[in-house]
């Protein structure tokens, strides 16, 4: 991961410059594994985000405020009791690990000055925020018992220590001799030998070291000659000298306007990438991870809804396959009808006990042989075939209706799945949940019979020509936008033949420029199931041509007059208002 020990070192340097002697004025816990501290210094007020998310652990200064639960969690209450109003006296990083210790001076209930420590460990699924009194753990945002970890328990009353699960060398203190014997004697690719032997070195920085030394990172480390080993160490040591001198260059690297990497040190292995430099590593982390953090959080919160939708989809797909198989069995119904008619027409002269009738099929002027039950009369054989025909016809008609219902159900569920992909806020998930409740996929809890208030709103953009564009986030919003918000001459856009958002362009009686048509089409493509493809076909028409399907699911429409365009699902450059 890019968030390595070097980035943490850069971050600690920045926090020491801004937060030392600052007082903690507010402590919030907006997520189960996240803290937001407001810290006031003599000059300014700062917000510090600490996240122990297993998928995206983070630590940085931010200007964003997140809503907190009405009742604060126990960990948050404990911190408020002990360190609210406390002064940050020291911020350290042990041996270039992805760990930051905050030492906080405060007064206890007797008015005596005390010191406590708040530690954040940024280690993937093992990430945690631990509140300590020296080596004594007072509490942690995640409790880790012996059943979870045999290496270290993180529980109130236990002793705090940093587990040495991997024996690595400190990259700022390692000598050339140690480097050559400890790192370069391993029978593994050079890049892996670097990041697996040295604390705080990420794979991307290990690649950069090899690149600067002009060496193939995939070569076995133990095959380097003494001269090559010395050359590599000097390149490595020059990079580490920047860390020792705290000479950092927070930068994000872009490829075709998409961020591909960030670093606190210059990365020369991306010569063709566009770079944006920042004065603050916090700004880098917030900008780089903001969208990823939002998506990760919402995906975590939507797991249950996704599972419900996916289960229902799989059940309907199995049902659809079975119905199709049963429908195929009804294809011989017309054959039985012809058998009955031909027996009625030509069977009057058959001898008693005949096992078959061979005659001319007047539908295609070909000879046909019809099997007969020798114990039945020709009339009874005809009736038997007509009965079979009638039964299969009724089955065909019923199955055709059921298959249509199953298809619509699958389309609806896929549209809900697409809405879950689009959702960015908890309010968006709540509206989707209400739709699933209304459709019978989820039972409303008895203690919440009253429908929850929905605060989610459609996306709102403004085109380059100044026209307002609205994008529904889910079926309820699609329905409201198309049939309550839009008027006759407004333009309606939707991805052709796949689930996606209804996009409405408010015309205010004006004619739309080509640029606005294109931007609305790009939005419809992006907010659809086809957003990961190169091109998406978009249908668009005036709203007056769009009709609601009688008895259809929310957001289901029909239209017979439309234009089409093939466009990329790229919304960069389109101004978002909300």
PDB file of N, CA and C in Angstrom, residues 467-510:
ATOM      1  N   UNK A 467     -27.589  24.708 -18.173  1.00  0.00           N
ATOM      2  CA  UNK A 467     -28.851  23.999 -17.954  1.00  0.00           C
ATOM      3  C   UNK A 467     -28.710  23.030 -16.773  1.00  0.00           C
ATOM      4  N   UNK A 468     -29.756  22.982 -15.953  1.00  0.00           N
ATOM      5  CA  UNK A 468     -29.726  22.126 -14.773  1.00  0.00           C
ATOM      6  C   UNK A 468     -30.095  20.688 -15.152  1.00  0.00           C
ATOM      7  N   UNK A 469     -29.274  19.749 -14.675  1.00  0.00           N
ATOM      8  CA  UNK A 469     -29.459  18.325 -14.978  1.00  0.00           C
ATOM      9  C   UNK A 469     -29.615  17.564 -13.656  1.00  0.00           C
ATOM     10  N   UNK A 470     -30.623  16.697 -13.594  1.00  0.00           N
ATOM     11  CA  UNK A 470     -30.900  15.936 -12.370  1.00  0.00           C
ATOM     12  C   UNK A 470     -30.814  14.441 -12.687  1.00  0.00           C
ATOM     13  N   UNK A 471     -30.196  13.693 -11.770  1.00  0.00           N
ATOM     14  CA  UNK A 471     -29.965  12.259 -11.973  1.00  0.00           C
ATOM     15  C   UNK A 471     -30.542  11.494 -10.784  1.00  0.00           C
ATOM     16  N   UNK A 472     -31.473  10.580 -11.048  1.00  0.00           N
ATOM     17  CA  UNK A 472     -32.053   9.770  -9.982  1.00  0.00           C
ATOM     18  C   UNK A 472     -31.062   8.747  -9.461  1.00  0.00           C
ATOM     19  N   UNK A 473     -31.019   8.578  -8.138  1.00  0.00           N
ATOM     20  CA  UNK A 473     -30.105   7.611  -7.530  1.00  0.00           C
ATOM     21  C   UNK A 473     -30.718   6.221  -7.405  1.00  0.00           C
ATOM     22  N   UNK A 474     -32.044   6.140  -7.494  1.00  0.00           N
ATOM     23  CA  UNK A 474     -32.721   4.850  -7.336  1.00  0.00           C
ATOM     24  C   UNK A 474     -34.086   4.933  -8.018  1.00  0.00           C
ATOM     25  N   UNK A 475     -34.853   3.851  -7.970  1.00  0.00           N
ATOM     26  CA  UNK A 475     -36.131   3.791  -8.698  1.00  0.00           C
ATOM     27  C   UNK A 475     -37.146   4.809  -8.201  1.00  0.00           C
ATOM     28  N   UNK A 476     -37.192   5.021  -6.887  1.00  0.00           N
ATOM     29  CA  UNK A 476     -38.131   6.017  -6.348  1.00  0.00           C
ATOM     30  C   UNK A 476     -37.806   7.410  -6.875  1.00  0.00           C
ATOM     31  N   UNK A 477     -36.513   7.741  -6.868  1.00  0.00           N
ATOM     32  CA  UNK A 477     -36.123   9.065  -7.371  1.00  0.00           C
ATOM     33  C   UNK A 477     -36.334   9.162  -8.873  1.00  0.00           C
ATOM     34  N   UNK A 478     -36.084   8.068  -9.606  1.00  0.00           N
ATOM     35  CA  UNK A 478     -36.345   8.069 -11.047  1.00  0.00           C
ATOM     36  C   UNK A 478     -37.817   8.382 -11.321  1.00  0.00           C
ATOM     37  N   UNK A 479     -38.690   7.717 -10.572  1.00  0.00           N
ATOM     38  CA  UNK A 479     -40.132   7.907 -10.760  1.00  0.00           C
ATOM     39  C   UNK A 479     -40.532   9.346 -10.463  1.00  0.00           C
ATOM     40  N   UNK A 480     -40.005   9.878  -9.371  1.00  0.00           N
ATOM     41  CA  UNK A 480     -40.369  11.246  -8.973  1.00  0.00           C
ATOM     42  C   UNK A 480     -39.838  12.267  -9.974  1.00  0.00           C
ATOM     43  N   UNK A 481     -38.589  12.073 -10.414  1.00  0.00           N
ATOM     44  CA  UNK A 481     -38.010  13.009 -11.376  1.00  0.00           C
ATOM     45  C   UNK A 481     -38.807  13.036 -12.677  1.00  0.00           C
ATOM     46  N   UNK A 482     -39.159  11.864 -13.186  1.00  0.00           N
ATOM     47  CA  UNK A 482     -39.806  11.776 -14.502  1.00  0.00           C
ATOM     48  C   UNK A 482     -41.258  12.208 -14.470  1.00  0.00           C
ATOM     49  N   UNK A 483     -41.995  11.817 -13.437  1.00  0.00           N
ATOM     50  CA  UNK A 483     -43.450  12.028 -13.468  1.00  0.00           C
ATOM     51  C   UNK A 483     -43.966  13.108 -12.520  1.00  0.00           C
ATOM     52  N   UNK A 484     -43.104  13.656 -11.674  1.00  0.00           N
ATOM     53  CA  UNK A 484     -43.547  14.745 -10.808  1.00  0.00           C
ATOM     54  C   UNK A 484     -42.727  16.008 -10.996  1.00  0.00           C
ATOM     55  N   UNK A 485     -41.427  15.848 -11.243  1.00  0.00           N
ATOM     56  CA  UNK A 485     -40.540  16.999 -11.340  1.00  0.00           C
ATOM     57  C   UNK A 485     -40.453  17.540 -12.765  1.00  0.00           C
ATOM     58  N   UNK A 486     -40.291  16.654 -13.736  1.00  0.00           N
ATOM     59  CA  UNK A 486     -40.123  17.077 -15.129  1.00  0.00           C
ATOM     60  C   UNK A 486     -41.457  17.478 -15.740  1.00  0.00           C
ATOM     61  N   UNK A 487     -41.410  18.404 -16.690  1.00  0.00           N
ATOM     62  CA  UNK A 487     -42.608  18.790 -17.444  1.00  0.00           C
ATOM     63  C   UNK A 487     -42.409  18.411 -18.908  1.00  0.00           C
ATOM     64  N   UNK A 488     -43.463  18.595 -19.705  1.00  0.00           N
ATOM     65  CA  UNK A 488     -43.528  18.065 -21.069  1.00  0.00           C
ATOM     66  C   UNK A 488     -42.329  18.287 -21.952  1.00  0.00           C
ATOM     67  N   UNK A 489     -41.755  19.517 -21.964  1.00  0.00           N
ATOM     68  CA  UNK A 489     -40.671  19.810 -22.900  1.00  0.00           C
ATOM     69  C   UNK A 489     -39.280  19.609 -22.311  1.00  0.00           C
ATOM     70  N   UNK A 490     -39.190  19.163 -21.059  1.00  0.00           N
ATOM     71  CA  UNK A 490     -37.894  18.790 -20.506  1.00  0.00           C
ATOM     72  C   UNK A 490     -37.417  17.520 -21.210  1.00  0.00           C
ATOM     73  N   UNK A 491     -36.106  17.314 -21.223  1.00  0.00           N
ATOM     74  CA  UNK A 491     -35.552  16.151 -21.924  1.00  0.00           C
ATOM     75  C   UNK A 491     -35.211  15.040 -20.941  1.00  0.00           C
ATOM     76  N   UNK A 492     -35.485  13.808 -21.379  1.00  0.00           N
ATOM     77  CA  UNK A 492     -35.314  12.606 -20.559  1.00  0.00           C
ATOM     78  C   UNK A 492     -34.278  11.709 -21.217  1.00  0.00           C
ATOM     79  N   UNK A 493     -33.315  11.201 -20.425  1.00  0.00           N
ATOM     80  CA  UNK A 493     -32.226  10.360 -20.934  1.00  0.00           C
ATOM     81  C   UNK A 493     -32.147   9.076 -20.118  1.00  0.00           C
ATOM     82  N   UNK A 494     -31.797   7.962 -20.787  1.00  0.00           N
ATOM     83  CA  UNK A 494     -31.651   6.682 -20.079  1.00  0.00           C
ATOM     84  C   UNK A 494     -30.808   5.739 -20.928  1.00  0.00           C
ATOM     85  N   UNK A 495     -29.978   4.937 -20.262  1.00  0.00           N
ATOM     86  CA  UNK A 495     -29.183   3.927 -20.970  1.00  0.00           C
ATOM     87  C   UNK A 495     -30.120   2.905 -21.612  1.00  0.00           C
ATOM     88  N   UNK A 496     -29.862   2.547 -22.852  1.00  0.00           N
ATOM     89  CA  UNK A 496     -30.754   1.659 -23.608  1.00  0.00           C
ATOM     90  C   UNK A 496     -30.594   0.205 -23.173  1.00  0.00           C
ATOM     91  N   UNK A 497     -31.695  -0.391 -22.741  1.00  0.00           N
ATOM     92  CA  UNK A 497     -31.727  -1.830 -22.493  1.00  0.00           C
ATOM     93  C   UNK A 497     -31.001  -2.319 -21.261  1.00  0.00           C
ATOM     94  N   UNK A 498     -30.504  -1.420 -20.400  1.00  0.00           N
ATOM     95  CA  UNK A 498     -29.823  -1.842 -19.174  1.00  0.00           C
ATOM     96  C   UNK A 498     -30.292  -0.967 -18.011  1.00  0.00           C
ATOM     97  N   UNK A 499     -30.182  -1.461 -16.774  1.00  0.00           N
ATOM     98  CA  UNK A 499     -30.582  -0.648 -15.625  1.00  0.00           C
ATOM     99  C   UNK A 499     -29.749   0.622 -15.525  1.00  0.00           C
ATOM    100  N   UNK A 500     -30.393   1.694 -15.109  1.00  0.00           N
ATOM    101  CA  UNK A 500     -29.674   2.961 -14.960  1.00  0.00           C
ATOM    102  C   UNK A 500     -30.589   4.058 -14.469  1.00  0.00           C
ATOM    103  N   UNK A 501     -30.014   5.212 -14.262  1.00  0.00           N
ATOM    104  CA  UNK A 501     -30.745   6.364 -13.735  1.00  0.00           C
ATOM    105  C   UNK A 501     -31.540   7.068 -14.816  1.00  0.00           C
ATOM    106  N   UNK A 502     -32.678   7.659 -14.410  1.00  0.00           N
ATOM    107  CA  UNK A 502     -33.376   8.608 -15.275  1.00  0.00           C
ATOM    108  C   UNK A 502     -32.645   9.944 -15.141  1.00  0.00           C
ATOM    109  N   UNK A 503     -32.327  10.559 -16.251  1.00  0.00           N
ATOM    110  CA  UNK A 503     -31.648  11.857 -16.262  1.00  0.00           C
ATOM    111  C   UNK A 503     -32.579  12.881 -16.885  1.00  0.00           C
ATOM    112  N   UNK A 504     -32.840  13.948 -16.160  1.00  0.00           N
ATOM    113  CA  UNK A 504     -33.756  14.996 -16.618  1.00  0.00           C
ATOM    114  C   UNK A 504     -32.989  16.297 -16.821  1.00  0.00           C
ATOM    115  N   UNK A 505     -33.171  16.911 -17.991  1.00  0.00           N
ATOM    116  CA  UNK A 505     -32.605  18.226 -18.257  1.00  0.00           C
ATOM    117  C   UNK A 505     -33.750  19.231 -18.289  1.00  0.00           C
ATOM    118  N   UNK A 506     -33.712  20.203 -17.407  1.00  0.00           N
ATOM    119  CA  UNK A 506     -34.731  21.252 -17.371  1.00  0.00           C
ATOM    120  C   UNK A 506     -34.426  22.274 -18.466  1.00  0.00           C
ATOM    121  N   UNK A 507     -35.401  22.429 -19.381  1.00  0.00           N
ATOM    122  CA  UNK A 507     -35.154  23.313 -20.528  1.00  0.00           C
ATOM    123  C   UNK A 507     -35.642  24.736 -20.298  1.00  0.00           C
ATOM    124  N   UNK A 508     -36.627  24.903 -19.398  1.00  0.00           N
ATOM    125  CA  UNK A 508     -37.255  26.221 -19.197  1.00  0.00           C
ATOM    126  C   UNK A 508     -37.749  26.821 -20.515  1.00  0.00           C
ATOM    127  N   UNK A 509     -38.229  25.932 -21.382  1.00  0.00           N
ATOM    128  CA  UNK A 509     -38.782  26.375 -22.657  1.00  0.00           C
ATOM    129  C   UNK A 509     -37.751  26.709 -23.705  1.00  0.00           C
ATOM    130  N   UNK A 510     -36.462  26.487 -23.418  1.00  0.00           N
ATOM    131  CA  UNK A 510     -35.406  26.811 -24.377  1.00  0.00           C
ATOM    132  C   UNK A 510     -34.970  25.566 -25.138  1.00  0.00           C
TER     133      UNK A 510
END
